[in-house]
Structures are given as C-alpha cells and as structure tokens.
XYZ file of C-alpha atoms in Angstrom:
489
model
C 119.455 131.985 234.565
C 120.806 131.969 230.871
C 119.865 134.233 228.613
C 119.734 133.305 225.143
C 120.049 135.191 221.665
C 116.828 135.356 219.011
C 116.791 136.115 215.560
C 120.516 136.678 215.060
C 120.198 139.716 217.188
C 120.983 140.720 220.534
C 120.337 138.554 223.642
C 117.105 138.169 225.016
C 116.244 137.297 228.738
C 113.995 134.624 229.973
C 111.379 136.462 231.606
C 110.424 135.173 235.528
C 107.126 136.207 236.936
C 107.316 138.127 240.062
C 103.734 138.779 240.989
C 100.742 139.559 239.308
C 100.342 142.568 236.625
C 97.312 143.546 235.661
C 95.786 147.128 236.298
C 98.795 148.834 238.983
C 98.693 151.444 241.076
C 101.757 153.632 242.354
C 102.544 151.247 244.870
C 102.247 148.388 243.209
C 105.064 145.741 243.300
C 105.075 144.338 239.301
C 107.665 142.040 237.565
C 109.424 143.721 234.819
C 112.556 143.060 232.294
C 114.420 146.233 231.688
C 116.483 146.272 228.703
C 119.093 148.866 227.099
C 121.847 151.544 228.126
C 122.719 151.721 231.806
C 122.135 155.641 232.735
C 122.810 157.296 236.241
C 126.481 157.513 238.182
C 128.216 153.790 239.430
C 126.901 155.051 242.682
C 123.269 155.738 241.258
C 122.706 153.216 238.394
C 119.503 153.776 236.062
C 117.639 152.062 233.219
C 114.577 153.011 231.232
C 113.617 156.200 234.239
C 114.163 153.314 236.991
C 116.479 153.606 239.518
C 118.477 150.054 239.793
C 118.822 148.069 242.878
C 121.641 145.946 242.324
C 122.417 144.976 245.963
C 120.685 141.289 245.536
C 121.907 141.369 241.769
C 122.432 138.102 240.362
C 125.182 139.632 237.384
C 126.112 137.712 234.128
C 128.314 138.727 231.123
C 126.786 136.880 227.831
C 124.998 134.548 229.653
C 128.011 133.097 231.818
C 128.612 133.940 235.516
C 131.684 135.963 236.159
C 132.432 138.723 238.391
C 131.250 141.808 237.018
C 129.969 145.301 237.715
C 127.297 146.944 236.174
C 127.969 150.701 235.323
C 126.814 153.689 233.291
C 126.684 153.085 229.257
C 126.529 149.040 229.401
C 124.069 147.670 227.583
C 122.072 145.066 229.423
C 119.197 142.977 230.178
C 117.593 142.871 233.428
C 114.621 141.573 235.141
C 113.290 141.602 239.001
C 110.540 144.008 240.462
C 109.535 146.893 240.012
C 107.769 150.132 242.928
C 107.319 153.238 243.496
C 110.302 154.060 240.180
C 113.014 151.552 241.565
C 113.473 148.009 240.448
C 115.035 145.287 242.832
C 116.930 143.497 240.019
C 117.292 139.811 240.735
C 119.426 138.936 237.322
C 120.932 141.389 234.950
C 123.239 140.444 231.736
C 126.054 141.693 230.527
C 126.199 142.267 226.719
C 129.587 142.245 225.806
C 129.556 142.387 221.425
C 133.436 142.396 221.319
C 136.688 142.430 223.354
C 140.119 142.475 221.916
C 143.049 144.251 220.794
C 141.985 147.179 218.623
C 142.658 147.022 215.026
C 142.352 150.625 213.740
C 141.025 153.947 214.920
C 139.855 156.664 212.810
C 138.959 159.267 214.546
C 137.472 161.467 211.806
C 134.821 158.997 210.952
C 134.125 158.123 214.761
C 134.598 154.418 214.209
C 137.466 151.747 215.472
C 137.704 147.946 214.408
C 138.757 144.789 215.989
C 138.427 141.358 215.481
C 137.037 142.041 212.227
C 133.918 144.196 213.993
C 133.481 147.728 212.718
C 132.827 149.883 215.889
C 130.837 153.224 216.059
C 131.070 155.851 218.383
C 128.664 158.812 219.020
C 128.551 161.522 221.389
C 126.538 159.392 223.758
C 129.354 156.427 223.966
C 131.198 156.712 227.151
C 134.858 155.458 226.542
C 136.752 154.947 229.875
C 140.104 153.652 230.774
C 140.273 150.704 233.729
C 142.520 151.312 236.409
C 144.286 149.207 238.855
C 141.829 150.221 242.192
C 138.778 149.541 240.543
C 137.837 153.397 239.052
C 137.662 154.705 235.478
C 139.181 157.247 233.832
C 136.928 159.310 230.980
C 138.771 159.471 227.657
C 138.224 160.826 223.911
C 137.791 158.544 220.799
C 141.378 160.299 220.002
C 143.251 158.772 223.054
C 142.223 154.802 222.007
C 145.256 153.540 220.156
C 146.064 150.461 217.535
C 146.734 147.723 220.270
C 144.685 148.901 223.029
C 142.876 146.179 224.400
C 139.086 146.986 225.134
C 135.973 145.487 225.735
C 132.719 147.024 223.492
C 129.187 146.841 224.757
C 126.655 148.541 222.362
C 123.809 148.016 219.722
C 123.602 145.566 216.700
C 122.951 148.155 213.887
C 120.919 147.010 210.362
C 124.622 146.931 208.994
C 125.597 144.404 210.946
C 128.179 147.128 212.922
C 128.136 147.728 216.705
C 127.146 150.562 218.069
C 129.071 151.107 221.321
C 127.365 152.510 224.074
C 130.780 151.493 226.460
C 134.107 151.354 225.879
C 136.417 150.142 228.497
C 139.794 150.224 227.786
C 141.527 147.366 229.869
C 144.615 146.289 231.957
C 146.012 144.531 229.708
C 149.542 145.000 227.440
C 150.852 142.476 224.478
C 152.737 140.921 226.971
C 149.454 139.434 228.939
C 148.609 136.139 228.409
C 144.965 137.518 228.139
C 146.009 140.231 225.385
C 145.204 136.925 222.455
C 141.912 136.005 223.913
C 138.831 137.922 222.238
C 135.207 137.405 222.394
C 133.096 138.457 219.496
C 129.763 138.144 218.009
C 128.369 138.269 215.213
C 127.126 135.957 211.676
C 128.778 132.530 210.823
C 129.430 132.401 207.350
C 130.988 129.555 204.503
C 130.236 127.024 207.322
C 132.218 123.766 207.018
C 130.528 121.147 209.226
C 133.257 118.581 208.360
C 136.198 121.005 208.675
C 134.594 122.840 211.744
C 135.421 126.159 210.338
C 133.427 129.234 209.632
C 134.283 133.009 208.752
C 133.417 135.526 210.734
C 134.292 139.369 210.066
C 136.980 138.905 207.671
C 138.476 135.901 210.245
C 138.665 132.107 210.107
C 137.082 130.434 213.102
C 137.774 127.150 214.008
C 136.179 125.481 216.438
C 137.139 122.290 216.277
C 138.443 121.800 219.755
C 135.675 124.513 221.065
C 132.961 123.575 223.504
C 129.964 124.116 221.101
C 126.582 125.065 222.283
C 123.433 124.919 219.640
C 123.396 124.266 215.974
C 125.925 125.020 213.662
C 123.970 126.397 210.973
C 124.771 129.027 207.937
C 123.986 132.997 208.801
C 123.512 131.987 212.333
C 124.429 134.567 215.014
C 126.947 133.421 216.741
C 129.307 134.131 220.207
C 132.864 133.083 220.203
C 135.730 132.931 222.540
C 139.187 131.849 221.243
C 142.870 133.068 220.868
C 142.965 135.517 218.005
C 145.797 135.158 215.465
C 145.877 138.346 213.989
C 148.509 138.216 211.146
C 147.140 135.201 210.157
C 143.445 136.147 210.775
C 141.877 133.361 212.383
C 140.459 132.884 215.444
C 140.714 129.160 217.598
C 137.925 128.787 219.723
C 137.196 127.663 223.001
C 133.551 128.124 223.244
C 131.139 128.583 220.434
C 127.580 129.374 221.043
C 125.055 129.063 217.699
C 121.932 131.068 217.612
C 119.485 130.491 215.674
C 115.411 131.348 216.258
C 113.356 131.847 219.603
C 115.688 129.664 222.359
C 115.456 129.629 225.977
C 112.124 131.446 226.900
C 110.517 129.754 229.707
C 107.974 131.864 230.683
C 105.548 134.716 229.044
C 105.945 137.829 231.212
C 103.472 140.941 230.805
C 105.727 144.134 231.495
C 108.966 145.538 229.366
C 110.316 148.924 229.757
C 113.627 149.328 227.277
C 115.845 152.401 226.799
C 118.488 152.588 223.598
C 118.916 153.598 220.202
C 116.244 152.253 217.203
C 117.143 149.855 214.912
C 115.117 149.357 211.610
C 112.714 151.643 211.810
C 109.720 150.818 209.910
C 107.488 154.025 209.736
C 104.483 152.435 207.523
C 104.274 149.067 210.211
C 104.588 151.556 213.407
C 107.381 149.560 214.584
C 111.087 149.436 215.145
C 113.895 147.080 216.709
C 115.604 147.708 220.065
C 118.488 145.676 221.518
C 117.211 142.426 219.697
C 113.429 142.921 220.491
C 110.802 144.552 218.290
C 108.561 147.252 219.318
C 105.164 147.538 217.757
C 104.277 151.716 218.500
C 100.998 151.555 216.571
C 98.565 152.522 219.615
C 101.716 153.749 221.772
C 102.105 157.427 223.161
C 104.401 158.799 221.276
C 106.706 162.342 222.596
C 108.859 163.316 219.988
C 110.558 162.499 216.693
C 111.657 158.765 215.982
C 114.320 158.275 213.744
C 117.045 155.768 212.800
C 119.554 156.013 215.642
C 117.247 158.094 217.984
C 117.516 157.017 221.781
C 114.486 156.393 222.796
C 112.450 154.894 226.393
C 109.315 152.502 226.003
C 107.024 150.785 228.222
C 104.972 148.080 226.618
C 103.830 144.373 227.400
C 104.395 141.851 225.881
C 103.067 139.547 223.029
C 100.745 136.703 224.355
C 102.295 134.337 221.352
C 105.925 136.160 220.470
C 108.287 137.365 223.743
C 110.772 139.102 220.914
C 107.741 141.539 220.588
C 106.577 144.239 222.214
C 102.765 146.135 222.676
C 104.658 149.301 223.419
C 101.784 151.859 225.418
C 104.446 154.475 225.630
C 107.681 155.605 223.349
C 109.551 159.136 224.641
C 112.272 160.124 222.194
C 114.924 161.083 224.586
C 117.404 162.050 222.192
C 116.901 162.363 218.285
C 120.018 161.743 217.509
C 123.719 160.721 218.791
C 125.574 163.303 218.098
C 128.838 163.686 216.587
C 131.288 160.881 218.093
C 134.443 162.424 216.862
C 135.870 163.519 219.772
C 139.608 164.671 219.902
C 139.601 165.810 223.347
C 137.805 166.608 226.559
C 137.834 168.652 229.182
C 136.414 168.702 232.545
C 135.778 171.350 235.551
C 133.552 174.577 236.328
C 131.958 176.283 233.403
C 133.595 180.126 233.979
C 131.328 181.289 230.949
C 128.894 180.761 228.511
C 126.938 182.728 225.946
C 123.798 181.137 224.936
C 122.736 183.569 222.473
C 126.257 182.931 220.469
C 126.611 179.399 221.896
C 130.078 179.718 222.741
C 130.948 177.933 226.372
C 134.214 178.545 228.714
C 135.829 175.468 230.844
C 139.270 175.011 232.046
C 140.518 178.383 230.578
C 139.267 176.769 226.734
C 136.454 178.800 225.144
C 134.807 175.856 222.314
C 131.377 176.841 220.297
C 128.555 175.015 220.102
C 125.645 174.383 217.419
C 122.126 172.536 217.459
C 124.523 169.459 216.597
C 125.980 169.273 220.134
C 124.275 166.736 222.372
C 123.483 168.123 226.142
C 122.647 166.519 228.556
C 122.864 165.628 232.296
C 124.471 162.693 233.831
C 122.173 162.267 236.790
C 119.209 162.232 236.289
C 120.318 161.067 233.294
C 118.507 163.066 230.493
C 118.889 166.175 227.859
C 119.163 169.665 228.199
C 119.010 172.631 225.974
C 122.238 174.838 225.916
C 120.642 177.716 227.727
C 120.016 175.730 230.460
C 124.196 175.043 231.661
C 124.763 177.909 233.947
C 128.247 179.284 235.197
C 129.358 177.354 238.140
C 127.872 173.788 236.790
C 130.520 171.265 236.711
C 130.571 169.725 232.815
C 132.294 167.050 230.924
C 133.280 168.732 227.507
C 134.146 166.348 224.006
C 135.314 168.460 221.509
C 136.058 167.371 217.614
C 138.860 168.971 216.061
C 136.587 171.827 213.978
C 137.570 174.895 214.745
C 135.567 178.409 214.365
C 137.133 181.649 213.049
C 138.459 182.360 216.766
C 140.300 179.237 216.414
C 137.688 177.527 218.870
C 137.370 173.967 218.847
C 133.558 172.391 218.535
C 131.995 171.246 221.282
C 130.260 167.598 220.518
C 128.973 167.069 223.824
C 128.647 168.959 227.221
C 127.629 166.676 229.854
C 126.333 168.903 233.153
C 127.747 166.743 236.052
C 125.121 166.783 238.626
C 124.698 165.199 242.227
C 128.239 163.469 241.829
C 129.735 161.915 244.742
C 133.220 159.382 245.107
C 131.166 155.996 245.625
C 131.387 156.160 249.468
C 128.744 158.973 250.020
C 130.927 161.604 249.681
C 128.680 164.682 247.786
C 130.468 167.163 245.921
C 133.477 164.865 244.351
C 134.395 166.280 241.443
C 137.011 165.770 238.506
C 139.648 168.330 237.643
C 141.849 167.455 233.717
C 144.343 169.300 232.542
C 147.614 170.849 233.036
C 149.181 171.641 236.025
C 150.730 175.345 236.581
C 152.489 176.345 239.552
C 154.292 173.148 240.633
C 155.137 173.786 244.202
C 156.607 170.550 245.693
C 158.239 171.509 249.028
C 154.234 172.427 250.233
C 152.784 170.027 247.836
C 150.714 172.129 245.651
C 149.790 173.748 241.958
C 147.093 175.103 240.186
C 144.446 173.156 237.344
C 141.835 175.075 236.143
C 141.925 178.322 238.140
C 141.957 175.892 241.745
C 145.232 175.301 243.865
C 145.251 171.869 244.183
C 146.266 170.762 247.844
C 146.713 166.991 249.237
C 146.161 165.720 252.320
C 147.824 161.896 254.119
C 144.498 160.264 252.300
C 145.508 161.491 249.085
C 145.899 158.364 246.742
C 148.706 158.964 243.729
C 148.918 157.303 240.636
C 152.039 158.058 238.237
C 151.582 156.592 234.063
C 148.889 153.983 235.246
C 150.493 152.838 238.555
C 150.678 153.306 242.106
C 153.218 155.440 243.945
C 153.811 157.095 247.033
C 153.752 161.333 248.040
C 157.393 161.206 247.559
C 157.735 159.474 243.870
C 154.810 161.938 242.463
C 156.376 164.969 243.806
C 159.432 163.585 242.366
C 158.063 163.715 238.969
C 155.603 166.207 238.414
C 156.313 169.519 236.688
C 154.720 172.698 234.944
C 152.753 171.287 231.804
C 152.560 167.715 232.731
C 148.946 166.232 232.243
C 146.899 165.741 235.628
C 143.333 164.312 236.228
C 142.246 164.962 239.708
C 139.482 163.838 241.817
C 138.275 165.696 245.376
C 136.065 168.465 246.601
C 136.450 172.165 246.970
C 136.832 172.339 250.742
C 136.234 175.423 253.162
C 138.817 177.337 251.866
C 138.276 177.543 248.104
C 141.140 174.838 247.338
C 140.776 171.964 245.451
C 140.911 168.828 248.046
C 142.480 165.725 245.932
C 141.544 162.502 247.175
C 143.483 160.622 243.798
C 145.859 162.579 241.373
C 147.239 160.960 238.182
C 150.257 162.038 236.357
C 149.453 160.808 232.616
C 151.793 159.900 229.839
C-alpha cells in the first residue's frame, strides 16, 4: 500500500479497516494506525505504549518496497490490529527525510547539514553507525564527520528543518558508487515547468530525465532521488514525487494512537501538529506540560470529513523537552556511583554531573525517569557535552538506564562495554574495560577499524589505550564474556 504525503508535511498512511471499533473492551481486536518514534530494543520494538509485531510486517521506506528493518528511533507510520497492548502490524513506512554525504557538523549547536537540509539533534536522537553483520554501533553527535554518509529519519519542524529522531551512519566511502545518490525532501521552489528545474535547499534539481509522480506545482513538498553534484550544487533526479493536498486516502479509519515531538503548537485552538497530522486536544486528557518540541503519546479518532485530523481523547507528555543534543562523547557500562542529592553520577571510572537539563530515561520500557531513580549496578548509556564543572567533570546530557537487554537471539543479560582497554594480555587473550577482565571464547566474533578479522589479527593489533566497544555477559565468574569486540580507529 502507498502512502502518500498531505499538506507539504510528513507522509500520511492510507488507513485499512480491520474490524469494527466502536465501544472496546480489553480484549478487543481494533484496527489502528500508529504513527511516530519507534521506542523499545530491535529485539522488543514499541510505538505509542504498543508493543510491535512485525513478524507479518509488510515494510516500506517512503512509500517504495525495499528491504528494510524497522528499529528504535525511526520515525514511521504503521497500521494493522491492535489487543490486549500489542499491535500485529500488517504495513509500516519508513520515513526517510534525507540521506547523503554530510555537509557540516557543528557540534556546539547540535545540528549537521546535507543536501542543503539543516539537521537537529537532541538528547533523544539515537545516532548509530551500520556495520557489516547487520548490528549498530551507538555514537556521539562529535564522532559524525564532513563526508560521512548517513541516512536521517526525524520530524518536519515549523522551520522547515528536520528533526532527527535516527541517524544511521552507513557503509558507504567516496569511492561507492552509492556515495552520489541522495534522497531528500522537502519544498520545490522557482519552479520552471519548461526547463524542468526547481531549487530545493540551496540546490538545483533537475528532473528532466526523472520519473515524475504528481503535479509539479510551486511550494509543493516534494521527495527526490538523484545523483548529487555537490561543488556544483545541483541535484539530477531519477524520481520526483510532488505533493500537494489530501492524496491517496482510501478509506476513513476510527482509531490513531501517535508518539513524537509537537509541531506548531497552537495553545488558544487546543491543537498541535504531529508527524504531518493535526491533533485537536480540546476535550482530550491531558498529563503534563505541552510545549513546542515536547514528546508527547495520543490516542484519538479520527475526523469523519478530514483523515489529517485527529479527535485526540488522550495526550501524556512523556518528555517536556529534548534535551541538550550536544553530545561530545559517551560512555557505556555499570554505574559504580551516584549522588542524587549533588547529581553527580560514576560510569566507566568517569564521574560527569548532572542538572534538571539532563534527559533520563529507560530504554525498555521505553519511558523517563527521575535521577534518583538510577541505582548503582544499572547498566546506562551516558552522552556527555563538553561543559565541564569546577572538578573538571563533563555534563551529562543524557543517561539512558539499559534495562531487559538481550543480543537479538534471546540471550538476557547482553550488555555493552566502551572504552579503553588496560591490561593487554595476548598470550591468554585478555584485558580489562571498565573495572571487568574481558575474556573470549571460539564464538567470539572480532572486528578490527570496521572489518572482519580473525583471533589472531586482533591480538595482533590491540594494545594498552586503544579504543574497544564490547558486547557479552558477565558469566559465573565475574568476567566479562565477549561475544563481538571492536578495535576502533
């Protein structure tokens, strides 16, 4: 099923009636379109509180069948049926806003730019790296370089900026044939209808020899794919899609549940925008503070005559705010301390401080916490800005309590060791990371500057002070069981 764009927003999906809504009881089985920020683990994908089935997924990127996963901090749209706090998801879409080389970083400001597309991050952007077996690496705003080539899915802001929710940083060098192709939305300006040529984001577009789907109008949002000429800033196109209006809703459908960030928020009307639809809160539930940016969940129904808007019955402000996004550097691994009274916490030997600023939350379920709820011994993902306190502590921007993890394959208690390694011992194939002795085993997987290698090439290589990330379970002995280790640059 295509899904098509309205209002030179974000995507909307065509909405398929399951069974019957009405009045529902716990049991009931209800259609539904879900819509926002994937939550949960890749094992243990949510959306909007509902856990996702995605084993009979049919999965789309921008409307156009590929092979795809769906993981945590994608922005999607999905719709199938909903009981007992699980949907069976029958189509979900991808929404990819851009995908290209990366123009510029700056990592004080929390925003990059490419193909012309100013990019924000917050603290509640997850930036990954792609590697070659299929996993992810977590990374800071600080390690995405000029040139990188990523792929962005987020949030149309009022600005006309994205607001990345995921940021995948891809496979792909200058010397891939893929490295020129980019996709990109956004709004077609200085149309030429005889020249085929538009601007978009400081580029020239010309899709004269592009596949072209709607019509080419002035300020109309608009997808393109093309090879990306950046010295010369244009763009030729393959495939141009024009979006203008209401297009490609078949069918009215009675339940919505959405989780994201809000988007024009209109105080006086009772209403805001989220992920291209507009919610109308006026005789909703409301728990908590809206604001401009806050991440919020809603169930609602939808409008008899409009299917861009929204009867919400229910908006919880799950997070007021984003946090700070400029992130210099993480850390992951047991917290050995915390004060809550100071707000000062201790992970991988680094002590950083904390402040009402610092976003904290849980990764599964997927929701906030206060600081005085992290206890000693909780495994945490720490972002930290470059800010320092009087002790020369850097400032925590988010702490991320890791919780229920596993490796995929059913395996509880996987965890994720970064750092330094200390104590190199190679004839018994061992060192210390964050106060564990790391030990291997035959099923230990290596992985030396972002490829493969055998026992003997990593032990070959590795030294005091190199950079490690390591993934495995304390086993019965109080060591640190790696299932992968990667040597970084």
């Amino acid at each position: 099923m295509r899904i098509k764009g309205v209002q030179g927003l974000l995507a909307l999906t065509t909405l398929l009636v399951l069974a019957a809504c009405g009045t529902q009881t716990a049991g009931t089985a209800t259609s539904v379109t879900l819509a926002g920020v994937v939550g949960g683990t890749d094992a243990a994908p949510t959306l909007a509180g509902q856990a996702l089935d995605l084993s009979s997924a049919n999965v789309t990127v921008n409307g156009n069948a590929v092979q795809a996963s769906v993981r945590p901090g994608m922005f999607v749209y999905a719709q199938g049926v909903s009981q007992g706090g699980t949907t069976r998801v029958q189509s979900v879409d991808v929404q990819i806003e851009v995908k290209g080389p990366i123009e510029s970083v700056d990592v004080a400001a929390s925003q990059l730019t490419l193909v012309g597309q100013t990019v924000n991050v917050d603290a509640l952007t997850r930036i990954y790296e792609e590697n070659p077996d299929d996993t992810y690496t977590t990374l800071a705003l600080a390690d995405l370089q000029p040139g990188d080539y990523v792929e962005v899915s987020g949030t149309r802001q009022a600005d006309g900026s994205v607001l990345a929710t995921r940021i995948e940083r891809k496979l792909v060098s200058p010397s891939d044939p893929e490295y020129g192709q980019v996709e990109v939305k956004g709004t077609a300006t200085n149309l030429d209808t005889t020249a085929m040529t538009f601007d978009l984001g400081g580029y020239a577009v010309d899709y004269s020899g592009a596949a072209v789907e709607g019509t080419p109008a002035e300020g109309a949002f608009v997808e393109v794919k093309g090879q990306i000429d950046a010295a010369a800033m244009t763009i030729t196109a393959s495939k141009v899609e024009f979006k203008t209006g209401d297009a490609g809703m078949d069918e009215g459908g009675e339940k919505a549940e959405l989780y994201g960030p809000v988007v024009n928020l209109d105080e006086t009307a009772m209403a805001f925008e989220l992920g291209g639809f507009r919610v109308d809160y006026g005789n909703a539930t409301l728990e908590g503070t809206l604001a401009e940016g806050a991440y919020v969940e809603v169930k609602g129904t939808f409008d008899a005559d409009d299917p861009a808007l929204i009867h919400a019955t229910k908006v919880e402000v799950k997070y007021e705010d984003g946090g700070e996004g400029s992130s210099y550097g993480e850390v992951k691994g047991p917290v050995e301390a915390i004060d809550t009274a100071a707000m000062w916490i201790t992970v991988a030997g680094q002590t950083f401080w904390a402040d009402a600023g610092t976003l904290v939350k849980q990764d599964d379920p997927d929701g906030p916490l206060s600081f005085d709820q992290v206890q000693v011994g909780d495994w945490v993902e720490v972002k930290y800005g470059d800010a320092t306190d009087a002790d020369g502590r850097y400032y925590a921007t988010k702490i991320e309590v890791k919780g229920g993890m596993d490796d995929g394959e059913g395996h509880e208690g996987y965890h994720e060791l970064e750092g330094y390694a200390q104590n190199v011992d190679v004839p018994n194939m061992t060192f210390t990371l964050n106060g564990y002795t790391v030990v291997v085993d035959g099923a230990t997987a290596y992985e030396v500057f972002d490829s493969y290698a055998d026992a003997a090439t990593f032990w070959g290589q590795i030294s005091d002070g190199d950079k490690v990330e390591v993934k495995g379970a304390v086993d019965a002995n109080g060591n640190f069981l790696a299932s992968k280790i990667e040597l970084d640059n």
